[in-house]
Amino acid sequence: MIDLASITAVPKIFPTTYRLTARNRWDHFLARVGVKRGEHRLEPGLYAVGNPTPDSPVFVTANYTLSFDALRSSLEGIDGYILVLDTQGINVWCAAGKGTFGTNEIVLRVMITSLGEVVQHRKLILPQLGAPGVAAHEVKKRTGFWVEYGPVRAVDLPAYLKTHKATPEMRRVEFPLRDRLVLVPVEFVHVILPMLAVAVVLYFVGGLLSAFAAVAAVMAGAVLFPLLLPWLPTHNFSTKGFILGGLVALPFALSVFLQHPDWVWWRQVGQALEFLLAMPAVTAFLALNFTGSTTFTSRSGVKREMFTYIPAMAWTFGIGFLLAVVLVFIR
Amino acid sequence: MLNVYEVNTLVYDSDLCNGCAMCVAVCPHAVFEMNGRLAKLTNAQACMECGACQLNCVPGAIAVESGVGCAAAMIRAALTGQKEATCDC
C-alpha cells in the first residue's frame, strides 16, 4: 500500500502558542547572559498560532528564540501564520545585515513550506528591521508574495494590523535605558575572565590598588558606559570613554598621594599618572567596542573613529604601562 | 573630529525617485520623508548605513556603502585578515 500523504507534499505546519512558558523565559535569560549564544534557535518553517484560516496574515521572523517569542507573544488573540526563516539563530536585524534574513531565504522558505497552498492571499508581513536583507520587489517577482514592512517592534503589531499603516514612532529605532540594560550582562561576561586574570597579575606586581584599578577601568567600559551612554558629554564613543575612564581614574590617582605621603614627589606623580593614562585608554577602547551593540552607528563613522582614536588609546596606555614598569624597577 | 558620525556615504538622487515611499518605510532613523509625490532626504546625518533603503529602492535613486557599524567586528576582521567585517551577534 502506498501512503498518499507521503507523496502529496502536504505542507507541514508546526503549532505554537501566544503564551510563553517558564522554560521559554529561562532560555531568554540564558541568551541574555550569553550562555550558548548560537543555540537559542528553533526549527525554520511554518508555524500556526491561534486558529488561522487561509485568509489569516503571515508574519515572517528569524529562528532566534527571542525574536520568535517576541512575535508570538505580541500576537495574543490574532490568528496567523509565522514563517520562520533560517537565520542560524541570529536575531532579525543582525541577520538582515548578514543577508541570512534575506530575499533568497524568504523565496526558499516560501517554496519549502508551500505557503502559496496554505494561504489564499499573497502578502507577507515582515519586521521593518528585516529590510536591510530583503528586496521587497525581488520577493514579489520570485514568489508572487507582496512584502509589507510592519513595525520595528512586535508589540506594535496589534495596533499596526488595524490600519496596516505604521506611525512614525513604530518606524523609529530608539536605544532607551532598558534596551541598553539588557546588553550589560553579555558585555560583562565577555570581559570578566580577562579582567580577573589581569587583576590577579597586577595584584602581585603592583598591589591591591593596581588590581582594583584594572577592575574599575574594565567595569567602567563594559557596564557603566552602556548605561550612561546618552548622558556622557561629546559625540564620539572614544571621547565619551576617555572622559568616563578619566573620572573613574581620578580617585585612584588621588589615593596615591593620600596613601603614600612619604614618597618623593616624582614617584607620587608617576604612579598617579599611571592610573590617569592607562585606565581611560582601557575604558575608551571598550566604549569604542560597544558601537556594534548600539542601534545607530554607521560603518563609515566607526571606521573614522577607529583611525582617529585607537592610536591615542595605544599611546596613553603604552606610556602608562611603561611608567608602571619603570617605577616597579626603581622601587 | 568632534563628531565622526556627522558624515556618511548615503547619496540620494531625487530625479530618479518614483514616489513609492519604500525608503520612508524601511528607515529606522527617519532619514527620508515624503515631500509631496517624492521622497526627500531630510535627516541625512542620522543614517547608520544599514542599506535597507538602497535595497528596496526599485529605480535605484539611493546609494549607500552599507555594512556593520561595529568596531569590535572591524578590529577582528583586521586581525584575522578577513575582507568583510561581520558581527557575531
CSV table of C-alpha atoms in Angstrom, one decimal:
chain,number,residue,atom,x,y,z
A,1,MET,CA,0.0,0.0,0.0
A,2,ILE,CA,1.2,3.5,-0.8
A,3,ASP,CA,0.7,6.1,1.8
A,4,LEU,CA,-0.7,9.0,-0.1
A,5,ALA,CA,0.3,11.5,2.5
A,6,SER,CA,3.9,10.7,1.9
A,7,ILE,CA,3.8,11.5,-1.8
A,8,THR,CA,1.5,14.5,-2.0
A,9,ALA,CA,3.6,17.1,-0.3
A,10,VAL,CA,1.3,18.2,2.5
A,11,PRO,CA,2.7,21.4,4.0
A,12,LYS,CA,3.9,20.7,7.5
A,13,ILE,CA,2.7,23.3,9.9
A,14,PHE,CA,4.0,23.4,13.5
A,15,PRO,CA,1.6,24.6,16.2
A,16,THR,CA,2.7,27.2,18.6
A,17,THR,CA,1.2,29.4,21.4
A,18,TYR,CA,0.9,33.0,22.4
A,19,ARG,CA,1.9,32.2,25.9
A,20,LEU,CA,5.5,31.9,27.0
A,21,THR,CA,6.4,29.2,29.4
A,22,ALA,CA,8.9,29.2,32.3
A,23,ARG,CA,11.2,27.2,30.0
A,24,ASN,CA,11.0,30.0,27.4
A,25,ARG,CA,11.9,32.6,30.0
A,26,TRP,CA,14.8,30.5,31.2
A,27,ASP,CA,16.0,30.3,27.6
A,28,HIS,CA,15.7,34.1,27.3
A,29,PHE,CA,17.7,34.5,30.5
A,30,LEU,CA,20.5,32.3,29.2
A,31,ALA,CA,20.5,34.1,25.9
A,32,ARG,CA,20.8,37.4,27.7
A,33,VAL,CA,23.8,36.3,29.8
A,34,GLY,CA,25.5,34.9,26.7
A,35,VAL,CA,25.2,31.2,27.5
A,36,LYS,CA,25.4,29.1,24.3
A,37,ARG,CA,24.8,32.2,22.2
A,38,GLY,CA,24.3,30.4,18.9
A,39,GLU,CA,22.0,27.8,20.3
A,40,HIS,CA,18.8,29.7,21.0
A,41,ARG,CA,17.1,28.6,17.8
A,42,LEU,CA,14.1,26.8,16.6
A,43,GLU,CA,13.3,24.8,13.5
A,44,PRO,CA,12.7,27.0,10.5
A,45,GLY,CA,9.4,26.5,8.8
A,46,LEU,CA,5.7,27.5,9.0
A,47,TYR,CA,4.0,27.8,12.4
A,48,ALA,CA,0.4,28.4,13.2
A,49,VAL,CA,-0.7,30.5,16.2
A,50,GLY,CA,-4.4,30.6,17.2
A,51,ASN,CA,-6.7,29.1,14.6
A,52,PRO,CA,-5.5,30.5,11.3
A,53,THR,CA,-7.6,30.2,8.1
A,54,PRO,CA,-6.3,30.6,4.5
A,55,ASP,CA,-7.1,34.3,4.9
A,56,SER,CA,-5.0,34.8,8.0
A,57,PRO,CA,-1.9,37.0,7.9
A,58,VAL,CA,1.6,35.6,7.6
A,59,PHE,CA,4.3,37.1,9.8
A,60,VAL,CA,8.0,36.5,9.0
A,61,THR,CA,10.7,36.2,11.6
A,62,ALA,CA,14.1,34.7,12.4
A,63,ASN,CA,14.8,31.3,14.0
A,64,TYR,CA,16.2,33.0,17.1
A,65,THR,CA,14.0,32.2,20.1
A,66,LEU,CA,14.0,35.8,21.4
A,67,SER,CA,12.7,37.0,18.0
A,68,PHE,CA,10.1,34.3,17.6
A,69,ASP,CA,8.9,34.6,21.2
A,70,ALA,CA,8.6,38.4,21.0
A,71,LEU,CA,6.5,37.9,17.9
A,72,ARG,CA,4.1,35.2,19.0
A,73,SER,CA,3.6,36.7,22.5
A,74,SER,CA,2.6,40.0,20.8
A,75,LEU,CA,0.0,38.3,18.6
A,76,GLU,CA,-2.3,37.3,21.5
A,77,GLY,CA,-5.8,36.9,20.1
A,78,ILE,CA,-4.7,37.1,16.5
A,79,ASP,CA,-5.0,34.0,14.3
A,80,GLY,CA,-2.0,33.9,12.0
A,81,TYR,CA,0.9,32.0,10.4
A,82,ILE,CA,4.5,32.6,11.3
A,83,LEU,CA,7.1,31.9,8.7
A,84,VAL,CA,10.4,31.2,10.5
A,85,LEU,CA,13.5,31.8,8.3
A,86,ASP,CA,16.8,30.0,8.9
A,87,THR,CA,18.9,32.8,10.2
A,88,GLN,CA,21.2,30.4,12.1
A,89,GLY,CA,19.9,31.5,15.5
A,90,ILE,CA,20.6,35.2,14.9
A,91,ASN,CA,18.0,38.0,15.5
A,92,VAL,CA,16.2,39.7,12.6
A,93,TRP,CA,18.2,42.9,12.4
A,94,CYS,CA,21.7,41.4,12.6
A,95,ALA,CA,20.7,38.5,10.3
A,96,ALA,CA,19.3,41.1,7.8
A,97,GLY,CA,22.7,42.8,7.9
A,98,LYS,CA,24.4,39.5,7.1
A,99,GLY,CA,21.8,38.7,4.4
A,100,THR,CA,20.6,35.4,6.1
A,101,PHE,CA,17.3,37.2,6.9
A,102,GLY,CA,17.2,37.9,3.2
A,103,THR,CA,15.5,37.7,-0.2
A,104,ASN,CA,16.9,34.2,-1.1
A,105,GLU,CA,16.0,32.7,2.2
A,106,ILE,CA,12.4,34.0,2.0
A,107,VAL,CA,12.0,32.7,-1.5
A,108,LEU,CA,13.4,29.3,-0.4
A,109,ARG,CA,11.2,29.1,2.7
A,110,VAL,CA,8.0,30.1,0.9
A,111,MET,CA,8.7,27.2,-1.6
A,112,ILE,CA,9.7,24.6,1.1
A,113,THR,CA,6.6,25.3,3.2
A,114,SER,CA,4.3,25.5,0.1
A,115,LEU,CA,3.0,28.7,1.6
A,116,GLY,CA,1.0,29.5,-1.5
A,117,GLU,CA,-1.2,26.5,-0.9
A,118,VAL,CA,-1.7,27.2,2.8
A,119,VAL,CA,-3.0,30.8,2.4
A,120,GLN,CA,-5.1,32.3,-0.3
A,121,HIS,CA,-3.8,35.9,-0.1
A,122,ARG,CA,-0.3,36.9,-1.3
A,123,LYS,CA,1.1,39.0,1.4
A,124,LEU,CA,4.0,38.6,3.9
A,125,ILE,CA,4.3,40.9,6.9
A,126,LEU,CA,8.0,41.4,7.7
A,127,PRO,CA,9.5,43.2,10.7
A,128,GLN,CA,10.8,46.5,9.4
A,129,LEU,CA,14.3,45.7,10.6
A,130,GLY,CA,14.4,42.8,8.1
A,131,ALA,CA,14.7,45.3,5.3
A,132,PRO,CA,18.5,45.6,5.1
A,133,GLY,CA,18.5,42.0,3.8
A,134,VAL,CA,15.3,41.9,1.8
A,135,ALA,CA,14.4,43.5,-1.6
A,136,ALA,CA,10.6,43.5,-1.5
A,137,HIS,CA,10.2,43.8,-5.2
A,138,GLU,CA,12.5,40.8,-5.7
A,139,VAL,CA,10.4,38.7,-3.4
A,140,LYS,CA,7.3,39.7,-5.3
A,141,LYS,CA,8.9,38.8,-8.6
A,142,ARG,CA,10.1,35.4,-7.5
A,143,THR,CA,7.3,34.2,-5.2
A,144,GLY,CA,4.2,36.2,-6.1
A,145,PHE,CA,4.1,37.4,-2.5
A,146,TRP,CA,4.0,41.1,-1.6
A,147,VAL,CA,6.2,42.2,1.2
A,148,GLU,CA,4.7,44.5,3.7
A,149,TYR,CA,7.1,46.0,6.2
A,150,GLY,CA,5.4,46.1,9.6
A,151,PRO,CA,6.6,48.0,12.7
A,152,VAL,CA,10.1,47.7,14.2
A,153,ARG,CA,8.8,46.2,17.4
A,154,ALA,CA,6.5,43.2,17.6
A,155,VAL,CA,4.5,44.8,20.4
A,156,ASP,CA,3.2,47.3,18.0
A,157,LEU,CA,1.7,44.7,15.7
A,158,PRO,CA,-1.9,44.6,17.1
A,159,ALA,CA,-2.1,48.4,16.6
A,160,TYR,CA,-0.5,48.2,13.2
A,161,LEU,CA,-2.8,45.4,12.0
A,162,LYS,CA,-5.9,47.7,12.4
A,163,THR,CA,-4.8,50.0,9.6
A,164,HIS,CA,-1.7,48.4,8.1
A,165,LYS,CA,-0.1,51.8,8.5
A,166,ALA,CA,2.8,52.3,10.8
A,167,THR,CA,3.1,55.5,12.7
A,168,PRO,CA,6.5,57.3,12.6
A,169,GLU,CA,7.0,56.1,16.2
A,170,MET,CA,6.5,52.5,15.1
A,171,ARG,CA,9.2,53.0,12.4
A,172,ARG,CA,11.8,54.5,14.7
A,173,VAL,CA,14.5,52.6,16.5
A,174,GLU,CA,15.5,54.1,19.8
A,175,PHE,CA,18.0,52.9,22.3
A,176,PRO,CA,16.4,53.5,25.7
A,177,LEU,CA,17.9,52.6,29.1
A,178,ARG,CA,16.0,49.4,29.2
A,179,ASP,CA,17.5,48.2,25.9
A,180,ARG,CA,21.0,49.2,27.0
A,181,LEU,CA,20.5,47.5,30.4
A,182,VAL,CA,19.7,44.1,28.9
A,183,LEU,CA,23.0,44.2,26.9
A,184,VAL,CA,25.1,44.7,30.0
A,185,PRO,CA,25.3,41.0,31.2
A,186,VAL,CA,26.7,39.9,27.8
A,187,GLU,CA,29.2,42.8,27.8
A,188,PHE,CA,30.2,41.8,31.4
A,189,VAL,CA,30.5,38.1,30.6
A,190,HIS,CA,32.8,39.0,27.6
A,191,VAL,CA,35.3,40.8,29.9
A,192,ILE,CA,35.1,39.1,33.2
A,193,LEU,CA,37.8,36.4,32.7
A,194,PRO,CA,40.5,38.5,31.1
A,195,MET,CA,39.7,41.2,33.7
A,196,LEU,CA,40.2,38.9,36.6
A,197,ALA,CA,43.4,37.4,35.1
A,198,VAL,CA,44.9,40.9,34.7
A,199,ALA,CA,43.8,41.9,38.2
A,200,VAL,CA,45.5,38.9,39.8
A,201,VAL,CA,48.7,39.6,37.9
A,202,LEU,CA,48.6,43.3,38.8
A,203,TYR,CA,47.9,42.4,42.5
A,204,PHE,CA,51.2,40.5,42.7
A,205,VAL,CA,53.2,43.1,40.7
A,206,GLY,CA,51.7,46.4,41.8
A,207,GLY,CA,49.5,45.7,44.8
A,208,LEU,CA,45.8,45.8,45.6
A,209,LEU,CA,45.3,49.4,44.3
A,210,SER,CA,46.6,48.4,40.8
A,211,ALA,CA,44.3,45.3,40.8
A,212,PHE,CA,41.3,47.4,41.7
A,213,ALA,CA,42.3,49.9,39.0
A,214,ALA,CA,42.1,47.3,36.3
A,215,VAL,CA,38.7,46.1,37.5
A,216,ALA,CA,37.4,49.6,37.7
A,217,ALA,CA,38.6,50.6,34.2
A,218,VAL,CA,37.1,47.5,32.6
A,219,MET,CA,33.8,47.7,34.6
A,220,ALA,CA,33.5,51.4,33.6
A,221,GLY,CA,33.8,50.4,29.9
A,222,ALA,CA,31.7,47.3,29.9
A,223,VAL,CA,28.9,48.2,32.5
A,224,LEU,CA,28.8,51.9,33.2
A,225,PHE,CA,29.4,53.0,29.7
A,226,PRO,CA,26.3,51.3,28.1
A,227,LEU,CA,24.1,52.7,30.9
A,228,LEU,CA,25.5,56.2,30.8
A,229,LEU,CA,25.9,56.5,27.0
A,230,PRO,CA,23.4,59.3,26.2
A,231,TRP,CA,24.5,61.4,29.2
A,232,LEU,CA,28.2,61.3,28.7
A,233,PRO,CA,29.5,64.5,27.0
A,234,THR,CA,30.8,64.7,23.4
A,235,HIS,CA,29.5,62.6,20.4
A,236,ASN,CA,32.2,60.0,19.7
A,237,PHE,CA,32.3,56.8,21.7
A,238,SER,CA,36.0,57.1,22.3
A,239,THR,CA,35.9,60.6,23.7
A,240,LYS,CA,33.0,59.6,25.9
A,241,GLY,CA,35.0,56.6,27.1
A,242,PHE,CA,38.1,58.7,27.8
A,243,ILE,CA,36.0,61.1,29.9
A,244,LEU,CA,34.3,58.3,31.8
A,245,GLY,CA,37.7,56.5,32.3
A,246,GLY,CA,39.3,59.7,33.5
A,247,LEU,CA,36.6,60.2,36.1
A,248,VAL,CA,37.0,56.6,37.3
A,249,ALA,CA,40.8,57.0,37.4
A,250,LEU,CA,40.7,60.2,39.4
A,251,PRO,CA,40.2,58.7,42.9
A,252,PHE,CA,42.9,56.2,42.2
A,253,ALA,CA,45.3,59.0,41.3
A,254,LEU,CA,44.4,60.9,44.4
A,255,SER,CA,44.7,57.9,46.6
A,256,VAL,CA,48.4,57.7,45.7
A,257,PHE,CA,49.1,61.0,47.4
A,258,LEU,CA,46.9,60.1,50.4
A,259,GLN,CA,48.3,56.6,50.9
A,260,HIS,CA,52.0,57.5,50.4
A,261,PRO,CA,52.6,61.0,51.7
A,262,ASP,CA,56.2,59.9,52.5
A,263,TRP,CA,57.1,59.2,48.8
A,264,VAL,CA,59.2,61.6,46.8
A,265,TRP,CA,57.1,63.9,44.6
A,266,TRP,CA,58.1,62.3,41.3
A,267,ARG,CA,57.2,58.9,42.5
A,268,GLN,CA,53.8,60.1,43.6
A,269,VAL,CA,53.1,61.9,40.4
A,270,GLY,CA,54.5,59.0,38.3
A,271,GLN,CA,52.1,56.5,39.9
A,272,ALA,CA,49.2,58.9,39.7
A,273,LEU,CA,49.9,59.3,36.0
A,274,GLU,CA,49.9,55.5,35.5
A,275,PHE,CA,46.3,55.5,36.5
A,276,LEU,CA,45.4,58.6,34.6
A,277,LEU,CA,46.9,57.4,31.4
A,278,ALA,CA,46.2,53.6,31.4
A,279,MET,CA,42.7,53.5,32.8
A,280,PRO,CA,40.9,55.9,30.4
A,281,ALA,CA,42.6,54.1,27.5
A,282,VAL,CA,41.1,50.8,28.5
A,283,THR,CA,37.6,52.3,29.2
A,284,ALA,CA,37.7,54.2,25.9
A,285,PHE,CA,38.7,51.0,23.9
A,286,LEU,CA,35.7,49.1,25.5
A,287,ALA,CA,33.5,52.1,24.8
A,288,LEU,CA,34.5,52.0,21.1
A,289,ASN,CA,33.8,48.3,21.0
A,290,PHE,CA,30.2,49.0,22.2
A,291,THR,CA,29.4,50.7,18.9
A,292,GLY,CA,28.2,47.5,17.3
A,293,SER,CA,25.7,46.9,20.1
A,294,THR,CA,24.0,50.2,19.5
A,295,THR,CA,21.2,51.0,17.1
A,296,PHE,CA,22.7,54.0,15.3
A,297,THR,CA,26.4,53.9,14.5
A,298,SER,CA,27.3,53.9,10.8
A,299,ARG,CA,30.2,51.9,9.4
A,300,SER,CA,32.0,54.9,7.9
A,301,GLY,CA,31.6,56.8,11.2
A,302,VAL,CA,33.0,53.9,13.3
A,303,LYS,CA,35.9,53.5,10.8
A,304,ARG,CA,36.8,57.2,11.1
A,305,GLU,CA,36.5,56.8,14.9
A,306,MET,CA,38.9,53.8,14.9
A,307,PHE,CA,41.5,55.6,12.8
A,308,THR,CA,41.3,58.8,14.9
A,309,TYR,CA,41.3,57.4,18.4
A,310,ILE,CA,42.9,53.9,18.5
A,311,PRO,CA,46.4,55.4,18.2
A,312,ALA,CA,45.6,57.7,21.1
A,313,MET,CA,44.4,54.8,23.2
A,314,ALA,CA,47.5,52.8,22.3
A,315,TRP,CA,49.8,55.7,23.2
A,316,THR,CA,48.3,56.6,26.5
A,317,PHE,CA,48.0,53.0,27.6
A,318,GLY,CA,51.6,52.3,26.4
A,319,ILE,CA,53.0,55.3,28.3
A,320,GLY,CA,51.1,54.5,31.4
A,321,PHE,CA,52.2,50.9,31.2
A,322,LEU,CA,55.9,51.9,30.7
A,323,LEU,CA,55.7,54.3,33.6
A,324,ALA,CA,54.5,51.4,35.8
A,325,VAL,CA,57.3,49.1,34.7
A,326,VAL,CA,59.9,51.8,35.3
A,327,LEU,CA,58.6,52.6,38.7
A,328,VAL,CA,58.5,49.0,39.7
A,329,PHE,CA,62.1,48.6,38.7
A,330,ILE,CA,63.4,51.7,40.5
A,331,ARG,CA,61.5,50.9,43.6
B,1,MET,CA,36.8,65.5,14.5
B,2,LEU,CA,34.2,66.4,17.1
B,3,ASN,CA,31.5,64.1,15.6
B,4,VAL,CA,32.7,61.4,13.3
B,5,TYR,CA,29.1,60.3,12.7
B,6,GLU,CA,28.0,63.5,11.0
B,7,VAL,CA,29.2,62.4,7.6
B,8,ASN,CA,28.3,59.1,5.9
B,9,THR,CA,28.1,57.5,2.4
B,10,LEU,CA,24.4,58.0,1.7
B,11,VAL,CA,23.6,59.5,-1.7
B,12,TYR,CA,20.2,60.3,-3.0
B,13,ASP,CA,19.1,61.4,-6.5
B,14,SER,CA,15.6,62.7,-6.3
B,15,ASP,CA,15.4,62.8,-10.1
B,16,LEU,CA,15.1,59.0,-10.1
B,17,CYS,CA,12.5,58.8,-7.3
B,18,ASN,CA,9.3,57.1,-8.3
B,19,GLY,CA,7.5,58.1,-5.1
B,20,CYS,CA,6.9,54.6,-3.8
B,21,ALA,CA,7.9,55.7,-0.2
B,22,MET,CA,9.7,52.4,0.5
B,23,CYS,CA,12.7,54.3,1.9
B,24,VAL,CA,10.5,56.1,4.4
B,25,ALA,CA,9.0,52.7,5.5
B,26,VAL,CA,12.3,50.8,5.9
B,27,CYS,CA,14.5,53.5,7.5
B,28,PRO,CA,14.8,53.1,11.3
B,29,HIS,CA,16.1,56.7,11.8
B,30,ALA,CA,13.6,58.7,9.7
B,31,VAL,CA,16.3,59.9,7.3
B,32,PHE,CA,13.7,60.3,4.4
B,33,GLU,CA,10.3,62.0,4.4
B,34,MET,CA,7.7,62.2,1.7
B,35,ASN,CA,7.5,65.7,0.3
B,36,GLY,CA,4.5,65.6,-2.0
B,37,ARG,CA,5.0,62.9,-4.6
B,38,LEU,CA,8.7,62.4,-4.0
B,39,ALA,CA,10.9,61.3,-1.2
B,40,LYS,CA,13.1,64.0,0.4
B,41,LEU,CA,16.4,63.4,2.3
B,42,THR,CA,15.7,65.4,5.4
B,43,ASN,CA,17.9,63.9,8.1
B,44,ALA,CA,21.0,62.5,6.3
B,45,GLN,CA,23.3,62.6,9.3
B,46,ALA,CA,21.1,60.2,11.2
B,47,CYS,CA,21.9,57.5,8.6
B,48,MET,CA,23.5,54.4,10.0
B,49,GLU,CA,24.3,52.9,6.6
B,50,CYS,CA,22.2,49.7,7.1
B,51,GLY,CA,21.4,49.7,3.4
B,52,ALA,CA,17.7,48.9,3.7
B,53,CYS,CA,16.6,51.9,1.6
B,54,GLN,CA,19.0,51.2,-1.2
B,55,LEU,CA,18.0,47.5,-1.4
B,56,ASN,CA,14.3,48.4,-1.6
B,57,CYS,CA,14.5,51.3,-4.0
B,58,VAL,CA,13.4,50.0,-7.3
B,59,PRO,CA,14.5,52.9,-9.5
B,60,GLY,CA,17.9,52.9,-7.8
B,61,ALA,CA,17.7,56.5,-6.6
B,62,ILE,CA,19.6,55.7,-3.4
B,63,ALA,CA,23.2,54.6,-2.9
B,64,VAL,CA,25.0,53.8,0.3
B,65,GLU,CA,28.0,51.8,1.3
B,66,SER,CA,26.3,49.6,3.8
B,67,GLY,CA,27.9,47.5,6.5
B,68,VAL,CA,28.1,46.9,10.2
B,69,GLY,CA,29.0,49.9,12.3
B,70,CYS,CA,30.8,47.8,14.8
B,71,ALA,CA,34.4,48.5,15.9
B,72,ALA,CA,34.7,45.0,17.5
B,73,ALA,CA,33.9,43.3,14.2
B,74,MET,CA,36.2,45.6,12.2
B,75,ILE,CA,39.1,45.0,14.6
B,76,ARG,CA,38.5,41.3,14.4
B,77,ALA,CA,38.4,41.4,10.7
B,78,ALA,CA,41.6,43.4,10.6
B,79,LEU,CA,43.4,41.0,13.0
B,80,THR,CA,42.2,37.8,11.2
B,81,GLY,CA,42.7,39.2,7.7
B,82,GLN,CA,39.0,39.0,6.7
B,83,LYS,CA,37.9,41.2,3.9
B,84,GLU,CA,34.4,42.0,5.2
B,85,ALA,CA,33.6,42.6,8.8
B,86,THR,CA,30.7,40.6,10.1
B,87,CYS,CA,29.5,40.8,13.7
B,88,ASP,CA,28.9,37.7,15.8
B,89,CYS,CA,25.6,38.9,17.3
